[in-house]
XYZ file of C-alpha atoms in Angstrom:
717
model
C -16.327 -9.852 -51.175
C -14.116 -9.756 -54.948
C -10.912 -10.203 -53.527
C -9.254 -9.297 -56.783
C -9.342 -5.997 -58.794
C -6.766 -3.413 -61.322
C -7.095 -0.064 -60.875
C -5.802 1.415 -63.918
C -1.534 -0.824 -63.938
C -1.583 -1.743 -60.445
C -2.855 -4.976 -59.251
C -4.590 -5.163 -55.820
C -4.940 -8.327 -53.587
C -6.788 -8.336 -50.420
C -6.376 -11.717 -49.985
C -3.118 -10.829 -49.022
C -3.304 -6.804 -48.592
C -1.290 -6.069 -51.796
C -0.374 -3.662 -54.166
C 1.335 -5.338 -57.289
C 2.485 -2.553 -59.809
C 5.321 -4.575 -62.075
C 7.979 -6.221 -60.765
C 6.646 -4.391 -57.515
C 4.897 -6.222 -54.571
C 3.458 -3.845 -51.375
C 1.789 -4.391 -48.110
C -0.296 -2.271 -47.356
C -2.653 -1.713 -43.625
C -5.499 -3.537 -44.481
C -7.804 -0.550 -43.397
C -5.675 1.281 -46.331
C -6.643 -1.350 -48.948
C -10.525 -1.339 -47.453
C -10.289 2.424 -48.568
C -9.282 1.661 -51.486
C -12.327 -1.180 -52.425
C -14.917 1.539 -51.416
C -13.331 3.827 -53.777
C -13.314 1.504 -56.783
C -16.332 0.212 -55.981
C -17.387 4.007 -56.430
C -15.241 4.586 -59.432
C -15.200 8.328 -60.796
C -17.958 9.287 -57.984
C -17.022 11.720 -55.271
C -17.226 10.043 -52.032
C -17.796 12.346 -48.287
C -15.543 11.880 -45.411
C -18.202 10.559 -43.786
C -19.474 8.006 -46.141
C -16.079 6.715 -46.642
C -15.357 6.566 -42.652
C -18.813 4.553 -42.017
C -18.274 2.077 -44.869
C -14.733 1.318 -43.798
C -14.230 1.420 -39.499
C -18.522 0.381 -38.542
C -19.227 0.975 -35.700
C -15.643 2.600 -34.166
C -14.743 6.102 -33.019
C -12.222 7.818 -35.906
C -10.636 10.729 -36.514
C -10.720 12.132 -40.388
C -6.558 12.426 -39.395
C -7.234 8.310 -39.783
C -8.937 8.261 -43.595
C -6.252 11.029 -44.510
C -4.015 8.660 -43.345
C -4.543 5.524 -45.413
C -5.630 8.315 -48.822
C -1.944 9.592 -48.062
C -0.679 5.089 -47.926
C -2.346 4.410 -50.710
C -1.484 7.870 -53.020
C 2.153 6.707 -51.218
C 1.788 2.784 -53.067
C 0.007 3.963 -56.315
C 2.264 6.216 -57.751
C 0.489 9.242 -56.920
C 0.995 13.013 -56.052
C -0.643 14.742 -53.357
C -0.475 17.273 -55.400
C -1.033 16.849 -58.903
C -4.164 13.805 -57.818
C -3.938 11.619 -60.849
C -5.488 8.606 -59.305
C -7.132 8.835 -55.944
C -8.862 12.982 -56.032
C -9.534 15.214 -53.411
C -12.641 17.497 -53.372
C -12.058 20.511 -51.666
C -14.995 20.053 -48.581
C -16.913 17.083 -50.130
C -14.478 14.319 -50.107
C -12.644 11.881 -52.523
C -12.503 9.883 -55.691
C -10.993 7.400 -57.185
C -9.978 8.504 -60.951
C -8.198 5.104 -62.697
C -10.081 2.717 -64.603
C -11.043 -0.491 -62.172
C -11.145 -4.132 -63.286
C -12.071 -6.929 -60.913
C -10.871 -10.415 -61.125
C -7.564 -11.498 -61.341
C -4.124 -11.908 -62.509
C -4.344 -13.527 -65.932
C -2.789 -14.071 -69.526
C -0.111 -11.139 -69.983
C -0.862 -9.509 -66.455
C 1.245 -12.748 -64.251
C 4.660 -12.021 -66.352
C 5.893 -11.233 -63.619
C 6.505 -14.608 -61.434
C 7.188 -14.718 -57.708
C 6.593 -16.449 -55.119
C 5.740 -15.363 -52.027
C 7.532 -15.729 -48.579
C 6.536 -18.755 -46.463
C 5.248 -16.190 -43.891
C 2.662 -13.346 -44.974
C 3.088 -10.449 -43.882
C 2.248 -8.619 -40.769
C -0.674 -6.586 -41.471
C -2.223 -9.702 -43.591
C -5.100 -11.018 -41.543
C -5.435 -14.580 -44.193
C -2.823 -17.076 -45.675
C -1.656 -17.460 -48.837
C -1.095 -20.435 -51.272
C 1.820 -20.423 -53.157
C 2.384 -21.505 -56.674
C 5.363 -21.551 -58.898
C 3.929 -19.984 -61.724
C 2.489 -16.899 -60.352
C 0.991 -15.221 -57.679
C -1.767 -17.221 -55.734
C -5.153 -15.410 -54.974
C -7.111 -17.923 -53.311
C -8.343 -16.620 -49.224
C -8.288 -19.234 -46.789
C -10.709 -18.460 -43.673
C -7.738 -18.901 -41.198
C -6.767 -14.687 -39.574
C -3.555 -16.368 -37.678
C -0.623 -14.850 -38.310
C 2.513 -17.059 -38.709
C 4.581 -13.668 -37.308
C 7.760 -15.943 -36.180
C 8.896 -18.601 -38.202
C 10.914 -18.960 -40.998
C 11.558 -15.706 -43.892
C 12.407 -16.693 -47.310
C 12.376 -15.031 -50.038
C 12.726 -16.727 -53.022
C 13.203 -14.776 -56.076
C 12.599 -16.679 -59.884
C 12.865 -14.649 -62.340
C 12.581 -10.849 -61.488
C 13.000 -9.317 -57.922
C 10.728 -8.133 -55.604
C 11.363 -4.549 -54.384
C 9.451 -3.443 -51.469
C 8.991 0.547 -51.731
C 8.564 0.362 -47.779
C 11.933 0.651 -45.825
C 10.418 -0.990 -43.345
C 10.683 -5.697 -43.032
C 7.115 -7.354 -44.087
C 7.741 -10.649 -41.616
C 9.780 -10.875 -38.433
C 11.850 -14.508 -38.341
C 14.568 -14.469 -35.253
C 17.520 -16.013 -35.705
C 18.294 -16.682 -32.119
C 18.146 -15.543 -28.690
C 20.861 -13.438 -27.059
C 21.837 -12.914 -23.202
C 22.812 -9.586 -22.822
C 23.355 -9.732 -18.801
C 24.629 -13.129 -17.151
C 25.055 -12.383 -13.879
C 24.033 -13.590 -10.352
C 21.400 -10.101 -9.880
C 18.555 -8.933 -11.163
C 18.711 -6.858 -14.391
C 15.238 -6.158 -16.241
C 13.440 -3.119 -17.586
C 16.203 -2.963 -20.146
C 15.396 -0.287 -22.697
C 17.536 0.557 -26.255
C 19.418 4.237 -26.759
C 18.524 6.218 -29.604
C 21.473 5.662 -31.615
C 20.610 1.424 -30.917
C 24.403 1.347 -29.391
C 23.617 1.174 -25.843
C 21.041 -1.225 -23.288
C 20.142 0.349 -19.832
C 18.794 -1.209 -17.290
C 18.179 -2.235 -13.589
C 20.335 -3.842 -12.076
C 19.603 -5.059 -8.171
C 22.133 -6.618 -5.822
C 20.045 -8.697 -3.977
C 22.756 -9.319 -1.195
C 23.365 -5.797 -0.964
C 19.733 -4.709 -1.468
C 21.035 -1.700 -3.698
C 19.294 -0.834 -7.067
C 20.872 0.903 -9.453
C 21.006 2.029 -13.682
C 23.456 0.215 -15.933
C 24.114 0.545 -19.254
C 26.187 -1.596 -21.253
C 27.434 -1.396 -24.907
C 26.380 -3.566 -27.233
C 28.946 -3.717 -30.154
C 32.227 -4.683 -26.850
C 30.103 -5.347 -23.992
C 31.368 -3.455 -21.632
C 29.015 -2.527 -18.766
C 28.875 1.062 -17.102
C 27.197 1.592 -13.593
C 25.108 4.870 -14.068
C 23.803 5.935 -10.548
C 25.047 5.366 -6.761
C 22.947 3.232 -4.225
C 19.702 4.921 -6.060
C 17.340 2.674 -4.311
C 14.577 1.368 -6.029
C 12.889 2.909 -9.567
C 11.061 2.245 -12.814
C 10.828 2.212 -16.325
C 13.039 4.951 -18.072
C 12.631 6.683 -20.879
C 15.736 8.807 -23.087
C 15.934 12.093 -24.964
C 15.926 12.508 -28.682
C 19.200 13.103 -28.849
C 20.223 10.467 -25.802
C 21.883 12.832 -24.042
C 19.667 12.161 -20.710
C 17.975 9.675 -19.159
C 14.207 9.878 -17.431
C 12.308 7.527 -15.210
C 10.331 7.463 -12.249
C 12.255 6.686 -7.960
C 10.213 5.942 -5.248
C 10.986 5.998 -2.098
C 9.485 5.986 1.974
C 7.554 9.538 2.977
C 8.974 10.911 5.650
C 5.000 12.299 6.149
C 2.888 9.974 4.041
C -0.363 11.591 3.222
C -2.555 9.671 1.132
C -0.036 7.048 0.486
C 3.318 5.181 1.330
C 5.626 5.459 -1.109
C 6.245 9.262 -2.353
C 7.413 9.514 -6.461
C 9.829 11.275 -7.672
C 10.544 12.048 -11.716
C 14.277 12.367 -11.828
C 16.928 13.271 -14.852
C 20.635 12.132 -15.642
C 22.692 12.816 -17.871
C 23.795 10.311 -19.678
C 27.099 10.926 -21.175
C 28.593 11.663 -17.896
C 27.331 9.031 -16.303
C 29.284 7.100 -18.546
C 31.962 8.777 -17.036
C 31.789 8.002 -13.286
C 27.979 6.799 -11.697
C 26.201 10.299 -11.085
C 23.579 11.544 -8.710
C 19.993 12.276 -10.855
C 18.334 14.674 -10.339
C 14.277 15.647 -9.339
C 12.549 17.304 -11.765
C 9.038 16.911 -9.995
C 7.226 14.755 -6.410
C 4.200 13.585 -6.306
C 3.204 12.893 -1.915
C -0.190 12.322 -2.698
C -0.575 10.996 -6.209
C 1.349 7.661 -8.342
C 3.389 8.874 -11.323
C 4.484 5.881 -13.519
C 6.136 4.802 -17.067
C 7.793 7.875 -18.515
C 8.607 7.974 -22.322
C 9.803 10.712 -24.274
C 8.042 12.498 -26.376
C 9.081 14.858 -28.928
C 9.369 18.505 -28.389
C 10.771 18.270 -25.459
C 8.440 16.737 -23.328
C 7.616 13.190 -21.467
C 4.318 11.296 -21.436
C 3.678 9.471 -17.778
C 0.659 8.217 -16.224
C -0.658 9.970 -13.084
C -2.856 8.212 -10.788
C -5.242 10.360 -8.481
C -7.993 8.056 -6.588
C -8.155 5.300 -8.349
C -8.011 6.325 -11.256
C -5.090 7.028 -14.325
C -4.935 8.999 -16.631
C -2.530 10.353 -19.202
C -0.099 13.525 -18.492
C 2.249 15.396 -20.741
C 4.991 17.065 -18.862
C 7.292 19.937 -19.765
C 10.416 19.731 -19.049
C 11.127 23.638 -20.531
C 9.026 24.971 -18.620
C 7.891 21.918 -15.632
C 3.987 22.136 -16.070
C 2.099 19.413 -16.793
C -1.442 19.173 -18.477
C -3.557 16.167 -18.897
C -3.191 14.194 -22.138
C -5.889 11.817 -21.166
C -7.790 11.234 -18.330
C -11.711 10.701 -18.240
C -14.541 9.472 -16.075
C -15.610 6.827 -18.181
C -12.762 4.891 -18.099
C -9.272 4.109 -16.486
C -5.403 3.821 -18.436
C -4.274 0.547 -18.768
C -0.970 1.437 -20.395
C 0.214 3.238 -23.437
C 2.808 3.133 -26.036
C 4.660 5.733 -27.813
C 5.860 6.013 -31.738
C 8.810 8.897 -32.389
C 8.337 8.063 -35.647
C 4.433 8.562 -36.209
C 4.406 10.890 -33.193
C 1.693 8.635 -31.210
C 0.272 7.316 -28.558
C -0.738 4.034 -28.180
C -3.664 3.546 -25.176
C -4.961 0.445 -23.782
C -8.027 1.457 -21.363
C -11.320 0.130 -19.037
C -14.126 1.825 -19.452
C -16.644 1.634 -17.139
C -18.871 -1.347 -18.742
C -15.415 -3.377 -18.152
C -15.002 -2.966 -21.968
C -11.048 -3.162 -23.410
C -9.977 -0.859 -25.771
C -7.401 0.452 -27.878
C -7.053 4.555 -29.094
C -4.941 5.594 -31.060
C -3.672 9.663 -29.649
C -1.684 12.259 -30.622
C 0.737 13.906 -28.242
C -2.312 17.246 -27.813
C -4.408 14.388 -26.761
C -6.447 14.334 -30.537
C -7.763 10.445 -30.565
C -7.686 9.459 -33.990
C -8.974 6.222 -33.546
C -10.691 4.343 -30.451
C -11.832 0.844 -31.110
C -12.752 -2.526 -28.590
C -10.418 -5.548 -28.384
C -11.040 -8.714 -29.676
C -9.812 -11.116 -27.764
C -9.046 -13.912 -28.756
C -9.585 -17.780 -26.304
C -5.684 -17.885 -25.402
C -6.468 -14.801 -23.557
C -8.171 -14.658 -20.627
C -11.575 -11.923 -21.233
C -10.086 -10.058 -17.663
C -6.391 -9.687 -19.006
C -4.384 -6.299 -19.238
C -2.891 -5.224 -22.207
C 0.452 -3.405 -22.262
C 1.172 -3.472 -26.071
C 4.447 -1.802 -27.444
C 5.151 -0.354 -31.153
C 6.913 -2.346 -34.060
C 7.877 -1.666 -36.900
C 5.220 -3.077 -38.551
C 2.122 -1.025 -39.990
C -0.104 0.020 -37.561
C 0.361 -3.141 -35.264
C 1.655 -3.150 -31.818
C 3.483 -6.433 -30.171
C 2.868 -7.429 -26.602
C 3.828 -10.650 -24.355
C 1.343 -12.379 -22.061
C 3.862 -14.324 -20.026
C 5.194 -17.226 -22.699
C 3.015 -16.212 -25.279
C 3.512 -13.042 -28.081
C 0.718 -11.589 -30.368
C 0.078 -8.930 -32.353
C -2.808 -5.881 -31.508
C -3.744 -3.866 -34.930
C -4.759 -0.607 -34.357
C -8.559 -1.724 -35.670
C -8.178 -3.915 -32.015
C -7.997 -6.923 -33.751
C -4.946 -9.812 -31.521
C -3.225 -12.561 -33.564
C -1.477 -15.416 -32.021
C 2.731 -15.186 -33.014
C 2.898 -18.825 -32.839
C 6.364 -19.153 -30.921
C 5.743 -20.930 -27.210
C 8.909 -18.999 -24.907
C 9.754 -21.872 -22.427
C 10.377 -18.708 -19.884
C 8.203 -15.982 -18.952
C 9.231 -13.201 -21.419
C 8.074 -9.628 -20.970
C 8.803 -6.070 -21.286
C 9.838 -6.298 -25.421
C 11.404 -3.369 -26.746
C 12.597 -2.761 -30.469
C 15.982 -1.918 -31.990
C 15.968 1.285 -33.363
C 16.776 -0.341 -36.474
C 14.488 -2.567 -36.210
C 16.414 -6.205 -35.912
C 15.954 -7.447 -32.545
C 13.577 -7.160 -29.455
C 14.689 -6.691 -26.424
C 13.468 -8.373 -23.795
C 13.311 -9.366 -19.984
C 13.141 -13.239 -19.602
C 13.859 -15.018 -15.954
C 12.196 -17.326 -13.408
C 10.953 -17.499 -9.539
C 11.972 -19.904 -7.095
C 9.964 -19.857 -3.482
C 9.741 -23.312 -1.446
C 7.447 -23.172 1.052
C 8.623 -23.327 5.235
C 6.478 -24.127 8.593
C 7.285 -22.438 11.370
C 7.648 -23.631 15.061
C 6.333 -20.633 16.784
C 7.761 -21.725 20.480
C 11.126 -21.991 18.996
C 10.990 -19.121 17.300
C 10.080 -16.877 21.041
C 12.824 -19.078 22.151
C 15.346 -17.975 19.790
C 14.366 -14.465 20.169
C 15.510 -14.762 23.873
C 18.741 -16.174 23.211
C 20.810 -14.187 20.726
C 23.275 -16.699 20.367
C 20.524 -19.002 19.005
C 20.820 -19.374 15.001
C 17.377 -18.737 15.107
C 17.192 -18.720 11.313
C 18.269 -22.474 11.060
C 16.568 -23.980 13.880
C 12.762 -22.758 13.637
C 11.733 -22.585 10.650
C 11.855 -26.466 8.336
C 11.313 -26.986 4.090
C 8.378 -28.702 3.753
C 7.271 -28.098 0.098
C 10.559 -27.637 -2.815
C 10.832 -27.592 -6.680
C 13.327 -25.337 -8.935
C 9.869 -23.151 -9.078
C 7.424 -20.727 -7.383
C 5.641 -22.213 -3.960
C 3.148 -20.036 -2.650
C 0.276 -19.206 -0.636
C 0.224 -22.278 1.285
C -2.663 -23.332 3.701
C -3.829 -25.496 6.343
C -6.882 -28.302 5.633
C -9.408 -27.576 8.483
C -9.505 -30.615 10.024
C -7.552 -32.657 8.659
C -3.569 -32.683 7.570
C -3.085 -31.738 4.003
C -2.096 -28.690 2.514
C -3.015 -26.596 -0.372
C -0.557 -24.650 -1.874
C 0.213 -22.215 -5.027
C 2.735 -23.498 -7.608
C 4.969 -23.168 -11.356
C 6.367 -26.363 -11.118
C 4.402 -27.846 -14.539
C 5.537 -24.138 -15.759
C 1.608 -22.630 -14.830
C 0.326 -21.623 -12.319
C -1.819 -23.982 -10.032
C -2.915 -25.435 -7.175
C -1.707 -28.210 -6.029
C -2.387 -30.847 -2.843
C 0.200 -32.678 -0.446
C 0.118 -34.862 2.625
C 3.242 -35.042 3.614
C 3.992 -37.684 1.171
C 3.184 -37.751 -2.148
C 1.541 -33.873 -3.856
C -0.711 -33.855 -6.979
C -2.068 -30.800 -9.607
C -5.662 -30.675 -8.471
C -5.814 -27.642 -11.279
C -5.860 -27.523 -14.852
C -5.706 -23.850 -15.359
C -4.922 -22.293 -18.877
C -1.252 -20.835 -19.835
C 0.041 -17.512 -19.113
C -3.078 -17.687 -16.109
C -2.253 -16.283 -12.501
C -3.587 -17.591 -9.335
C -4.174 -14.391 -6.659
C -5.529 -16.437 -3.601
C -7.809 -19.307 -2.806
C -9.174 -20.678 0.393
C -10.621 -23.964 1.886
C -13.829 -24.778 2.544
C -15.229 -25.692 5.633
C -15.593 -29.225 5.699
C -11.526 -29.258 4.175
C -13.005 -30.595 0.565
C -12.950 -27.781 -2.095
C -11.454 -24.704 -2.198
C -12.365 -21.236 -3.596
C -9.427 -20.242 -6.030
C -9.238 -17.015 -8.449
C -7.484 -17.549 -11.045
C -7.540 -15.128 -14.059
C -9.474 -12.499 -12.038
C -12.374 -15.669 -11.757
C -13.325 -17.419 -10.098
C -13.548 -21.567 -9.314
C -14.627 -24.426 -6.868
C -12.384 -27.040 -7.148
C -13.155 -30.108 -4.862
C -10.487 -32.751 -4.128
C -12.447 -35.304 -5.871
C -12.132 -33.949 -9.795
C -15.672 -31.656 -9.081
C -15.537 -27.965 -10.277
C -17.329 -25.185 -10.401
C -17.066 -21.420 -12.243
C -18.159 -18.562 -10.872
C -18.989 -16.582 -13.541
C -19.665 -12.870 -12.224
C -19.453 -9.731 -14.351
C -16.654 -8.364 -13.260
C -12.936 -9.451 -12.662
C -11.924 -10.292 -8.986
C -8.419 -8.666 -9.111
C -7.798 -10.751 -5.504
C -9.161 -13.162 -3.332
C -9.439 -12.825 0.558
C -11.034 -15.024 2.744
C -13.913 -17.545 1.606
C -16.589 -18.311 3.946
C -18.526 -22.113 2.590
C -21.118 -22.146 4.312
C -22.696 -18.541 3.640
C -21.114 -18.641 0.237
C -19.337 -15.057 0.761
C -15.618 -13.782 0.193
C -13.469 -10.707 0.713
C -11.896 -9.630 -2.416
C -10.930 -6.147 -4.287
C -13.103 -6.423 -7.594
C -12.892 -3.728 -10.675
C -16.251 -2.041 -11.238
C -16.924 0.083 -14.473
C -12.536 -0.176 -14.273
C -12.220 1.173 -10.758
C -10.722 -1.196 -8.225
C -13.234 -1.816 -5.165
C -13.269 -3.469 -2.146
C -16.132 -5.737 -1.646
C -18.279 -8.587 -0.508
C -19.479 -11.111 -2.934
C -22.541 -13.020 -2.727
C -21.731 -16.640 -4.446
C -25.738 -17.712 -4.261
C -26.641 -15.089 -5.909
C -23.200 -13.784 -8.398
C -23.411 -9.818 -6.413
C -21.523 -8.232 -4.488
C -21.779 -5.376 -1.951
C -19.413 -2.230 -1.516
C -17.758 -2.444 1.854
C -14.233 0.180 0.323
C -15.032 2.290 -3.019
C -10.906 1.910 -2.729
C -9.139 -1.466 -2.573
C -7.119 -2.722 0.335
C -3.930 -4.250 0.591
C -5.057 -7.180 2.338
C -8.233 -8.612 4.673
C -9.464 -11.447 6.222
C -12.720 -12.248 8.205
C -12.731 -13.437 12.377
C -14.981 -16.305 13.957
C -17.006 -13.230 15.281
C -17.275 -12.019 11.591
C -15.493 -8.432 12.342
C -12.924 -7.465 9.516
C -10.188 -6.680 9.296
C -8.243 -4.758 6.553
C -5.089 -3.203 5.570
C -4.674 -0.107 4.053
C -2.764 1.804 0.979
C -0.533 2.799 4.079
C -0.332 -0.662 6.008
C -2.462 0.641 8.316
C -4.551 -1.995 9.880
C -9.021 -0.835 10.111
C -11.599 -3.198 11.664
C -15.047 -3.059 10.019
C -17.630 -1.915 12.743
C -21.597 -1.103 12.327
C -21.520 2.801 11.642
C -17.354 3.023 10.523
C -14.122 2.125 10.220
C -12.245 1.717 13.318
C -8.246 1.859 13.368
C -5.983 -0.124 15.458
C -3.815 2.240 17.096
C -1.839 -0.270 18.510
C -0.774 -2.365 15.064
C 0.134 1.937 13.418
C 4.282 0.464 13.029
C 2.775 -3.041 12.027
C 2.498 -3.332 8.827
C 3.890 -4.722 5.801
C 3.087 -6.519 2.428
C 4.429 -9.549 4.111
C -0.151 -9.926 4.842
C -1.621 -11.509 7.873
C -3.679 -14.083 8.838
C -6.134 -14.237 10.977
C -6.662 -17.458 13.688
C -9.956 -17.546 15.779
C -9.578 -14.321 17.230
C -5.902 -13.373 17.547
C -4.116 -11.923 14.415
C -0.571 -12.741 12.962
C 1.502 -9.745 10.966
C 5.321 -9.391 9.928
C 6.326 -5.938 10.446
C 9.160 -4.181 8.363
C 11.712 -5.368 10.166
C 10.460 -9.120 9.582
C 8.956 -9.670 13.094
C 6.479 -11.862 14.011
C 4.283 -11.089 16.663
C 0.881 -11.465 17.351
C -2.835 -9.232 19.108
C -5.570 -10.305 20.796
C -8.491 -8.578 18.761
C -10.417 -9.242 22.448
C -8.249 -7.959 24.962
C -6.538 -6.124 22.684
C -3.264 -7.699 23.636
C 0.633 -7.110 21.748
C 3.190 -9.680 21.316
C 6.638 -10.159 19.023
C 7.369 -13.071 18.905
C 9.964 -13.142 17.381
C 12.684 -12.658 13.596
C 11.991 -14.011 10.201
C 14.680 -14.758 7.833
C 14.603 -11.400 5.238
C 13.466 -13.959 2.246
C 10.125 -13.877 3.247
C 7.620 -13.968 1.160
C 4.663 -13.871 3.176
C 2.860 -15.016 6.146
C 0.585 -17.181 4.680
C -1.517 -19.750 6.947
C -0.815 -20.059 11.348
C -2.638 -23.568 12.783
C -1.426 -23.342 16.807
C 2.028 -23.057 17.582
C 2.826 -23.020 13.432
C 2.932 -20.976 10.850
C 3.526 -21.744 7.505
C 5.765 -19.458 5.540
C 7.208 -18.510 1.744
C 10.727 -17.942 1.246
C 12.288 -16.126 -1.959
C 15.179 -19.621 -2.968
C 16.100 -17.389 -5.817
C 14.586 -14.832 -8.230
C 16.054 -14.123 -11.342
C 16.351 -11.909 -14.449
C 18.267 -10.800 -17.238
C 18.047 -8.894 -20.796
C 17.678 -10.932 -24.092
C 17.305 -10.278 -27.774
C 15.534 -11.712 -30.113
C 17.973 -11.628 -33.038
C 15.876 -11.145 -35.931
C 17.008 -12.916 -39.214
C 17.897 -10.428 -42.736
């Protein structure tokens, strides 16, 4: 296809997504230029909306509003007037036509009187690299579709000035990384106030087990505690005038019906809180559904996600009337995450459909779908990775992080790597209102593996003078990173455990003297369960929601199930079956996997918190209320004795004996046969998980340090 042409006195360069006129250069969204190109090929003809939509947005569901926005962008760039319509003319109930003369070809002769040296980084909207020369704008396209978004930004203007008609940057360049918080506490979920003067964030003081909302003035660096003893809560958002802060708070339900936590939508007077900590007000309480991610929208509404029966939908809550209504929700897909742009008054929503396909939708706050496109995952991102993008200052481009990598996501569903590998995971990207800075949350997690003597723990429980936190366990694997999920090798003396000591979550093997890495998973992969084979010579691991069998001799096998494995709980290597939470049709279910046939049998139409299988083949699992159940031929049975003994610390089956930890950090065991229950002793409160038990010893993971802090990516001017 011809990459360059003229529309009147305007030079169109598709290889750069640019329109040039005299000494003015503008960068437009690729789809807008695609509309112009179709009109140019049919200069003077009236093309219907359907024809333009079918030509530019092939195999994509979009509304006529999307086309109208592109036409408006083109008219502005071409100096046209929506009323006079000299260049692009609207024909009522018929379509559009391009009225200006069209000439195909590159700039030649006098047309190159304006001499421009391009910035080293192309605009974020461009999908092709440019070639720079000293005397003219290059028009040679390349096949490289990676966008060099972060790098050196240089505007060298020779002989004429480059004026951008649109008051927004064309490229991003990171000048420095600046820390905003530097305490021993954990700070996260930062957002800017609408005027950009404050950063508001959560601060969790682990030594006091207190979580509050704080603010920091970006100029004076003074900090303000906004709440008092608030406990746990989710993300927050500002009203347009910056006077009110909204967030979701979680707390234990007194009388839970379907879930262990109740969710409250809260409001906080920001101005008053800057004077002294305030008590937030409850706007809405949910005892039988979950809510999360509130975002203020125009019209005094809040958008937030609500979950009913394992399916998420996007709702709008009217602050004035205290009524809520659905913005988007369908039986055909499940909402993953969303973002809102006040400047565009648009919602960007990611979802997964019943075929397991991932989509990006652009919506109006009233639920009108402007576009719906499949997300094209590059090789750098695992195929089942959820994407939570945020709006950026650039036309039709979103920004998101997978941990140590940054990416852009266009409204067309295209993903490009920002090419800025990070030494620490960064997330929760949030642009400053000026677009000159990006607020991020970064941090690290350090946990060690400890061995607990069950006999010493039991003796310590009977002796109140005994310091069991020091005497009953010993650290057996440690680094300055996270170690977790250690398990004993069947019939051997080795341990398998996960660790991020290499920078990526991998499986390691230790014999007590030497430790070596067994797996080689890709960057930003996360392990969600792994288990030994009965002969102790291999492990089944769930990495990036896919299953791999890793042999100690270095061989591996990939089980290519046509759906994501959310959490692996158990592996019977003899029968080649496994227990897992899987995602079918966008919804999580508890199932037994058949590794030989790559099939599954649904055991429960909702996920479980944790599950194990006994030596007799009975399945034990906990539900979302942390209640224990045992499988049966006719129906599953609640284990009444353990009604108050569940927690999120997992449990282990050693033969027919069940070991667990309650919310008081007490380790207990329960005999499945004679139903005898006994508390062994109390474990330290920095315990993360119980991971294995063999005879008289248990393996646990202990949290040593958990650090999160706010930082800014300061952009070059």
